[in-house]
Short mmCIF file of C-alpha atoms in Angstrom, two decimals:
data_model
loop_
_atom_site.label_atom_id
_atom_site.label_comp_id
_atom_site.label_asym_id
_atom_site.label_seq_id
_atom_site.Cartn_x
_atom_site.Cartn_y
_atom_site.Cartn_z
CA MET O 898 12.05 -20.92 -12.03
CA SER O 899 8.56 -19.82 -13.01
CA ILE O 900 7.35 -16.33 -12.24
CA ALA O 901 4.68 -17.59 -9.87
CA ASN O 902 7.23 -19.63 -7.91
CA LYS O 903 9.47 -16.57 -7.52
CA ILE O 904 6.75 -14.95 -5.42
CA THR O 905 7.35 -16.31 -1.93
CA LYS O 906 5.21 -15.85 1.17
CA LYS O 907 6.02 -14.03 4.39
CA THR O 908 4.21 -13.83 7.71
CA ILE O 909 2.51 -10.63 8.85
CA GLY O 910 3.76 -9.61 12.29
CA GLN O 911 3.10 -12.26 14.90
CA THR O 912 -0.05 -13.53 13.18
CA GLN O 913 -0.58 -16.70 11.17
CA LEU O 914 -1.26 -14.72 7.99
CA LYS O 915 1.05 -15.53 5.11
CA VAL O 916 1.07 -13.00 2.28
CA SER O 917 2.69 -13.11 -1.14
CA SER O 918 5.85 -11.00 -1.29
CA LEU O 919 4.27 -9.24 -4.28
CA GLY O 920 0.79 -7.94 -3.50
CA PHE O 921 -1.94 -6.05 -5.33
CA GLY O 922 -2.79 -2.41 -4.66
CA ALA O 923 -6.38 -1.94 -5.81
CA ALA O 924 -6.75 1.86 -5.91
CA SER O 925 -6.80 1.72 -9.71
CA LEU O 926 -9.83 -0.56 -9.57
CA GLY O 927 -11.69 2.40 -8.07
CA ASN O 928 -11.00 4.27 -11.34
CA LEU O 929 -8.08 6.29 -10.02
CA TYR O 930 -7.67 9.22 -12.45
CA LYS O 931 -9.30 7.21 -15.25
CA ALA O 932 -12.18 4.80 -15.73
CA ILE O 933 -11.70 1.13 -16.44
CA SER O 934 -14.52 -1.31 -17.10
CA ASP O 935 -15.78 -3.96 -14.70
CA GLU O 936 -14.58 -6.55 -17.20
CA GLU O 937 -11.04 -5.14 -17.25
CA ALA O 938 -11.00 -4.96 -13.47
CA SER O 939 -11.99 -8.64 -13.32
CA ARG O 940 -9.35 -9.64 -15.87
CA THR O 941 -6.74 -7.69 -13.92
CA LEU O 942 -7.49 -9.46 -10.65
CA HIS O 943 -7.60 -12.89 -12.29
CA ALA O 944 -4.26 -12.22 -13.99
CA ALA O 945 -2.72 -11.29 -10.63
CA ILE O 946 -4.06 -14.45 -9.01
CA SER O 947 -2.60 -16.51 -11.87
CA GLN O 948 0.85 -15.04 -11.13
CA GLY O 949 0.80 -16.20 -7.51
CA ILE O 950 -0.38 -12.99 -5.84
CA ASN O 951 -2.59 -13.64 -2.79
CA LEU O 952 -2.64 -10.25 -0.99
CA PHE O 953 -5.21 -7.71 -2.17
CA ASP O 954 -5.46 -4.25 -0.61
CA THR O 955 -8.46 -2.01 -1.11
CA ALA O 956 -10.28 0.78 0.75
CA PRO O 957 -13.68 2.53 0.87
CA ARG O 958 -11.97 5.67 -0.45
CA TYR O 959 -10.91 3.97 -3.68
CA GLY O 960 -13.72 4.99 -5.99
CA LEU O 961 -16.06 5.59 -3.03
CA GLY O 962 -16.72 1.87 -2.72
CA LEU O 963 -16.12 0.84 -6.34
CA SER O 964 -12.77 -0.87 -5.70
CA GLU O 965 -14.19 -2.91 -2.82
CA ARG O 966 -17.12 -4.07 -4.96
CA ARG O 967 -14.84 -5.15 -7.80
CA VAL O 968 -12.33 -6.89 -5.55
CA GLY O 969 -15.09 -8.77 -3.75
CA ASP O 970 -16.71 -9.89 -7.00
CA VAL O 971 -13.53 -11.75 -7.96
CA LEU O 972 -12.38 -13.01 -4.55
CA ARG O 973 -15.84 -14.49 -4.03
CA THR O 974 -15.08 -16.93 -6.88
CA ILE O 975 -12.01 -18.43 -5.17
CA GLY O 976 -11.53 -20.17 -1.85
CA ALA O 977 -11.39 -17.97 1.25
CA ASP O 978 -8.06 -19.58 2.19
CA GLU O 979 -6.57 -18.64 -1.19
CA TYR O 980 -6.38 -14.90 -0.52
CA VAL O 981 -5.54 -12.37 2.16
CA LEU O 982 -7.68 -9.23 2.01
CA SER O 983 -6.95 -5.87 3.58
CA THR O 984 -9.24 -2.88 3.60
CA LYS O 985 -9.39 0.32 5.60
CA VAL O 986 -11.35 2.27 8.18
CA GLY O 987 -11.31 5.95 9.16
CA ARG O 988 -13.77 7.14 6.55
CA VAL O 989 -17.48 6.40 6.46
CA LEU O 990 -19.32 6.54 3.13
CA THR O 991 -22.73 8.20 3.03
CA PRO O 992 -25.18 8.59 0.12
CA ASP O 993 -24.88 11.85 -1.82
CA VAL O 994 -27.86 12.57 -4.06
CA ASN O 995 -26.02 15.60 -5.46
CA ALA O 996 -22.82 13.75 -6.36
CA ASP O 997 -21.46 14.91 -9.71
CA THR O 998 -20.31 11.58 -11.13
CA SER O 999 -19.30 13.22 -14.42
CA GLN O 1000 -15.99 14.46 -13.00
CA LEU O 1001 -13.19 13.28 -10.73
CA ARG O 1002 -13.98 13.18 -7.03
CA TYR O 1003 -11.01 12.69 -4.70
CA GLY O 1004 -9.06 11.71 -7.84
CA PHE O 1005 -11.47 8.93 -8.87
CA ASP O 1006 -13.65 8.74 -11.99
CA THR O 1007 -16.34 6.75 -10.22
CA PRO O 1008 -20.09 6.36 -10.76
CA MET O 1009 -20.66 5.64 -7.06
CA PRO O 1010 -23.01 8.33 -5.59
CA PHE O 1011 -21.41 8.58 -2.16
CA ASP O 1012 -19.23 10.95 -0.18
CA ALA O 1013 -16.60 10.12 2.43
CA HIS O 1014 -16.33 11.54 5.95
CA TYR O 1015 -13.50 11.05 8.42
CA ASP O 1016 -14.49 9.11 11.52
CA TYR O 1017 -11.92 7.40 13.75
CA SER O 1018 -14.35 6.73 16.61
CA TYR O 1019 -15.43 3.32 17.88
CA ASP O 1020 -18.79 3.62 16.13
CA GLY O 1021 -17.23 4.96 12.95
CA ILE O 1022 -14.71 2.13 12.69
CA MET O 1023 -17.33 -0.52 13.44
CA ARG O 1024 -19.70 0.94 10.84
CA SER O 1025 -16.93 1.16 8.26
CA TYR O 1026 -15.93 -2.47 8.88
CA PHE O 1027 -19.44 -3.85 8.47
CA ASP O 1028 -20.18 -1.56 5.50
CA SER O 1029 -17.05 -2.89 3.79
CA LEU O 1030 -18.19 -6.48 4.27
CA GLN O 1031 -21.44 -5.57 2.52
CA ARG O 1032 -19.70 -3.84 -0.39
CA LEU O 1033 -17.21 -6.68 -0.75
CA GLY O 1034 -19.91 -9.32 -0.52
CA LEU O 1035 -17.52 -11.36 1.61
CA ALA O 1036 -17.72 -12.81 5.10
CA LYS O 1037 -14.16 -11.98 6.12
CA ILE O 1038 -11.60 -9.22 6.09
CA ASP O 1039 -8.15 -10.36 7.17
CA ILE O 1040 -6.31 -7.09 7.78
CA LEU O 1041 -7.99 -3.86 8.89
CA LEU O 1042 -5.95 -0.69 8.40
CA VAL O 1043 -6.68 2.78 9.79
CA HIS O 1044 -6.51 5.00 6.72
CA ASP O 1045 -4.76 8.37 6.45
CA ILE O 1046 -4.57 9.19 10.14
CA GLY O 1047 -1.75 11.60 11.04
CA PHE O 1048 -0.54 15.14 10.53
CA ASP O 1049 0.26 14.85 6.81
CA THR O 1050 -3.43 14.32 6.09
CA HIS O 1051 -5.16 16.28 8.84
CA GLY O 1052 -2.85 19.18 9.66
CA GLU O 1053 -4.33 21.29 12.44
CA LYS O 1054 -7.05 18.67 13.05
CA ASP O 1055 -4.48 15.93 13.65
CA ASP O 1056 -4.73 16.10 17.46
CA TYR O 1057 -8.53 15.96 17.28
CA TYR O 1058 -8.60 12.84 15.12
CA PHE O 1059 -5.77 11.17 17.02
CA GLU O 1060 -7.59 11.65 20.31
CA GLN O 1061 -10.74 10.26 18.72
CA PHE O 1062 -8.83 7.15 17.69
CA GLN O 1063 -6.86 6.85 20.93
CA THR O 1064 -9.85 7.16 23.26
CA SER O 1065 -12.44 5.36 21.14
CA GLY O 1066 -11.47 3.88 17.78
CA TYR O 1067 -8.60 1.68 18.89
CA ARG O 1068 -10.99 -0.25 21.13
CA ALA O 1069 -12.98 -1.25 18.03
CA LEU O 1070 -9.87 -2.72 16.42
CA GLU O 1071 -9.04 -4.66 19.58
CA GLU O 1072 -12.57 -6.06 19.83
CA LEU O 1073 -12.65 -7.15 16.20
CA ARG O 1074 -9.25 -8.84 16.54
CA GLN O 1075 -10.07 -10.54 19.85
CA GLN O 1076 -13.35 -11.85 18.45
CA GLY O 1077 -11.50 -13.33 15.48
CA LEU O 1078 -13.38 -11.17 12.99
CA ILE O 1079 -10.07 -9.81 11.70
CA LYS O 1080 -6.62 -11.33 11.97
CA ALA O 1081 -4.42 -8.23 11.92
CA VAL O 1082 -4.65 -4.50 12.58
CA GLY O 1083 -2.50 -1.67 11.29
CA LEU O 1084 -2.36 1.72 9.62
CA GLY O 1085 -2.48 2.65 5.95
CA VAL O 1086 -0.53 5.91 5.69
CA ASN O 1087 2.14 7.91 3.84
CA GLU O 1088 4.19 8.93 6.90
CA THR O 1089 6.25 7.14 9.55
CA ALA O 1090 5.71 9.52 12.48
CA ILE O 1091 2.12 8.46 13.09
CA CYS O 1092 3.13 4.77 12.99
CA GLU O 1093 5.72 5.36 15.71
CA ARG O 1094 3.12 7.27 17.70
CA VAL O 1095 0.45 4.57 17.66
CA MET O 1096 2.87 1.87 18.77
CA GLU O 1097 2.40 3.41 22.22
CA LEU O 1098 -1.34 2.59 22.14
CA GLY O 1099 -1.13 -1.16 21.74
CA GLN O 1100 -0.01 -3.97 19.48
CA PHE O 1101 -0.07 -3.29 15.75
CA ASP O 1102 0.57 -6.18 13.39
CA CYS O 1103 1.50 -4.18 10.32
CA PHE O 1104 1.81 -0.78 8.70
CA LEU O 1105 0.95 -0.17 5.07
CA LEU O 1106 3.48 2.53 4.34
CA ALA O 1107 3.36 4.25 0.95
CA GLY O 1108 6.51 5.71 -0.56
CA ARG O 1109 8.64 6.17 2.55
CA TYR O 1110 11.07 3.31 2.00
CA SER O 1111 12.27 3.02 -1.56
CA LEU O 1112 15.24 3.36 -3.90
CA LEU O 1113 14.87 7.11 -3.39
CA GLU O 1114 14.11 7.25 0.34
CA GLN O 1115 15.76 5.32 3.15
CA ASP O 1116 15.31 7.62 6.16
CA ALA O 1117 13.09 4.93 7.67
CA LEU O 1118 16.24 2.89 8.36
CA SER O 1119 17.26 5.26 11.15
CA SER O 1120 14.30 4.95 13.48
CA PHE O 1121 11.08 3.61 12.04
CA LEU O 1122 12.11 0.21 10.68
CA PRO O 1123 14.10 -0.78 13.81
CA LYS O 1124 11.07 0.19 15.93
CA CYS O 1125 8.84 -1.98 13.76
CA GLU O 1126 11.13 -4.95 14.27
CA ALA O 1127 11.17 -4.40 18.04
CA HIS O 1128 7.38 -3.98 18.09
CA GLY O 1129 6.77 -7.08 15.96
CA ALA O 1130 5.06 -5.20 13.12
CA SER O 1131 5.50 -6.00 9.45
CA ILE O 1132 5.60 -3.47 6.63
CA ILE O 1133 3.26 -3.72 3.67
CA LEU O 1134 5.19 -1.47 1.32
CA GLY O 1135 3.01 0.63 -0.94
CA GLY O 1136 4.15 3.18 -3.49
CA PRO O 1137 7.42 1.44 -4.44
CA TYR O 1138 7.69 3.70 -7.49
CA ASN O 1139 7.29 6.91 -5.43
CA SER O 1140 4.16 7.85 -7.40
CA GLY O 1141 5.64 6.88 -10.74
CA ILE O 1142 9.13 8.28 -11.19
CA LEU O 1143 10.78 4.94 -10.38
CA ALA O 1144 8.59 3.22 -12.96
CA THR O 1145 8.88 5.71 -15.80
CA GLY O 1146 12.34 7.09 -15.15
CA VAL O 1147 13.20 10.62 -16.27
CA LYS O 1148 14.27 10.16 -19.89
CA GLY O 1149 10.85 10.38 -21.52
CA PRO O 1150 8.96 13.46 -22.71
CA ASP O 1151 6.45 13.44 -19.85
CA THR O 1152 7.02 15.25 -16.57
CA PRO O 1153 8.11 12.65 -13.99
CA ILE O 1154 5.85 12.42 -10.93
CA TYR O 1155 7.20 12.07 -7.39
CA ASN O 1156 4.97 12.07 -4.30
CA TYR O 1157 1.93 12.86 -6.47
CA GLU O 1158 3.53 16.05 -7.87
CA PRO O 1159 6.03 17.01 -10.59
CA ALA O 1160 9.42 15.83 -9.38
CA PRO O 1161 11.85 18.51 -8.10
CA ALA O 1162 15.19 18.91 -9.83
CA ASN O 1163 17.26 17.12 -7.18
CA ILE O 1164 15.05 14.04 -7.38
CA VAL O 1165 15.16 14.04 -11.19
CA LYS O 1166 18.94 14.23 -11.04
CA LYS O 1167 19.20 11.34 -8.59
CA VAL O 1168 16.87 9.12 -10.63
CA ALA O 1169 18.89 9.91 -13.77
CA ARG O 1170 22.02 8.67 -11.99
CA ILE O 1171 20.24 5.50 -10.86
CA GLU O 1172 19.12 4.96 -14.46
CA GLU O 1173 22.74 5.18 -15.59
CA VAL O 1174 23.63 2.34 -13.24
CA CYS O 1175 20.62 0.38 -14.46
CA ALA O 1176 21.84 0.78 -18.04
CA GLU O 1177 25.34 -0.35 -17.06
CA PHE O 1178 24.01 -3.63 -15.64
CA ASN O 1179 21.02 -4.06 -17.99
CA VAL O 1180 18.58 -3.80 -15.08
CA SER O 1181 15.06 -2.39 -15.34
CA LEU O 1182 14.58 0.61 -13.07
CA ALA O 1183 11.11 -0.60 -12.12
CA ALA O 1184 12.45 -4.07 -11.26
CA ALA O 1185 15.04 -2.57 -8.94
CA ALA O 1186 12.38 -0.39 -7.30
CA LEU O 1187 10.10 -3.38 -6.72
CA GLN O 1188 12.75 -5.70 -5.35
CA PHE O 1189 14.83 -3.33 -3.21
CA PRO O 1190 12.44 -2.86 -0.23
CA LEU O 1191 11.94 -6.58 0.36
CA ALA O 1192 15.55 -7.03 1.40
CA HIS O 1193 14.71 -5.42 4.73
CA PRO O 1194 13.49 -8.06 7.21
CA ALA O 1195 10.59 -5.88 8.39
CA VAL O 1196 9.10 -5.66 4.89
CA ALA O 1197 6.73 -8.55 4.25
CA THR O 1198 5.35 -7.53 0.87
CA VAL O 1199 5.43 -4.80 -1.75
CA ILE O 1200 2.11 -3.75 -3.32
CA PRO O 1201 2.30 -1.61 -6.46
CA GLY O 1202 -0.90 -0.33 -8.01
CA ILE O 1203 -2.00 -2.57 -10.90
CA ASP O 1204 -4.53 -1.29 -13.43
CA SER O 1205 -4.67 -3.91 -16.18
CA ALA O 1206 -4.14 -7.61 -16.83
CA ASP O 1207 -1.06 -6.80 -18.91
CA ARG O 1208 0.31 -4.70 -16.03
CA ALA O 1209 -0.26 -7.58 -13.61
CA ILE O 1210 1.81 -9.90 -15.75
CA LYS O 1211 4.48 -7.27 -16.46
CA THR O 1212 4.77 -6.49 -12.76
CA SER O 1213 5.37 -10.11 -11.86
CA GLN O 1214 8.03 -10.29 -14.59
CA LEU O 1215 9.78 -7.23 -13.15
CA PHE O 1216 9.52 -8.79 -9.71
CA SER O 1217 11.29 -11.90 -11.01
CA GLU O 1218 13.99 -10.12 -13.01
CA GLN O 1219 17.48 -11.27 -12.05
CA ILE O 1220 19.54 -8.40 -10.66
CA PRO O 1221 23.27 -8.90 -10.02
CA MET O 1222 24.72 -8.11 -6.61
CA GLN O 1223 27.22 -5.78 -8.24
CA PHE O 1224 24.34 -3.51 -9.28
CA TRP O 1225 23.41 -2.91 -5.64
CA GLN O 1226 27.04 -2.53 -4.65
CA THR O 1227 27.51 0.13 -7.34
CA LEU O 1228 24.49 2.08 -6.06
CA LYS O 1229 26.12 2.12 -2.62
CA GLN O 1230 29.54 3.05 -4.01
CA GLN O 1231 27.99 6.02 -5.80
CA GLN O 1232 26.03 6.94 -2.65
CA LEU O 1233 22.72 6.53 -4.44
CA ILE O 1234 21.36 4.34 -1.63
CA ARG O 1235 22.40 4.27 2.01
CA GLN O 1236 25.37 2.16 3.00
CA ASP O 1237 23.35 0.41 5.72
CA ALA O 1238 20.42 -0.43 3.41
CA PRO O 1239 19.90 -4.19 3.08
CA VAL O 1240 19.90 -5.26 -0.56
CA PRO O 1241 18.50 -8.35 -2.29
CA GLY O 1242 20.81 -11.34 -2.30
CA GLU O 1243 22.86 -10.30 0.73
CA VAL O 1244 23.74 -13.12 3.11
#
């Protein structure tokens, strides 16, 4: 079986959108932490397309518009029915004549002279949507995700922004969907609580959830994932490596990163034990991390960040790596994953 054929397609929620089970997270194309050239960004996207990936996720925040520009430049060269594109609302970009483009801003090494401002209102979401179309240079966005709403991002201002979205912004999503300008609506967040909360507002087709259902974390099995199934919402699973530790492991000289910070001792210990099982069955840790979430019926696709053409090809190889059922059974026997966690290959 070829690598491209191993990447199947699943439907998003109750829509007609079919996305590749391995997708492309495009934060790196906004120069996340380090700069890459336009040429490398283009090669990276073309390599992903060649592997059978059709879902591309970007956002205005990623490089303050740079990721959207780069993604659009490549998708414009292929047929509109050959890709599914998601981008995000909740921040509006405005020109900043004083922008210091010589250093990281919001974690991005970007030359784009803009700043980002939270806005979950009707007008803010509509402006963000149409601005994104202009940056992308495309006539369609398939999935529109509300970015970083919730307590984890906003703290004491959470109620303010939620009310703004509830009383104003959600109407914009509904209008865009009803008019056929977008095919699906959802959130793009790092927490499950806000997803459960917005299900009370109306119908959400999907949630892009980063890091909260992985080889290291399965709390979502208790409440969130069953609620998604009942609601009819699919999961676009971001952060399958939990910010890196499930890609690098813990054996190297570098400090392993978990949830964007140095990993605490208990997490390092758990990953070391998972690595021992990987060694026993000759399984790549990163392959197990990529493949594990997709066993849950609510998860439609997993979208790791991809920052080079070589990484695109390597990721699809990891995605296609054969992993024996006994590997998953051993993880359960050693209580390294939950007993009720679905695993790949289960009937």
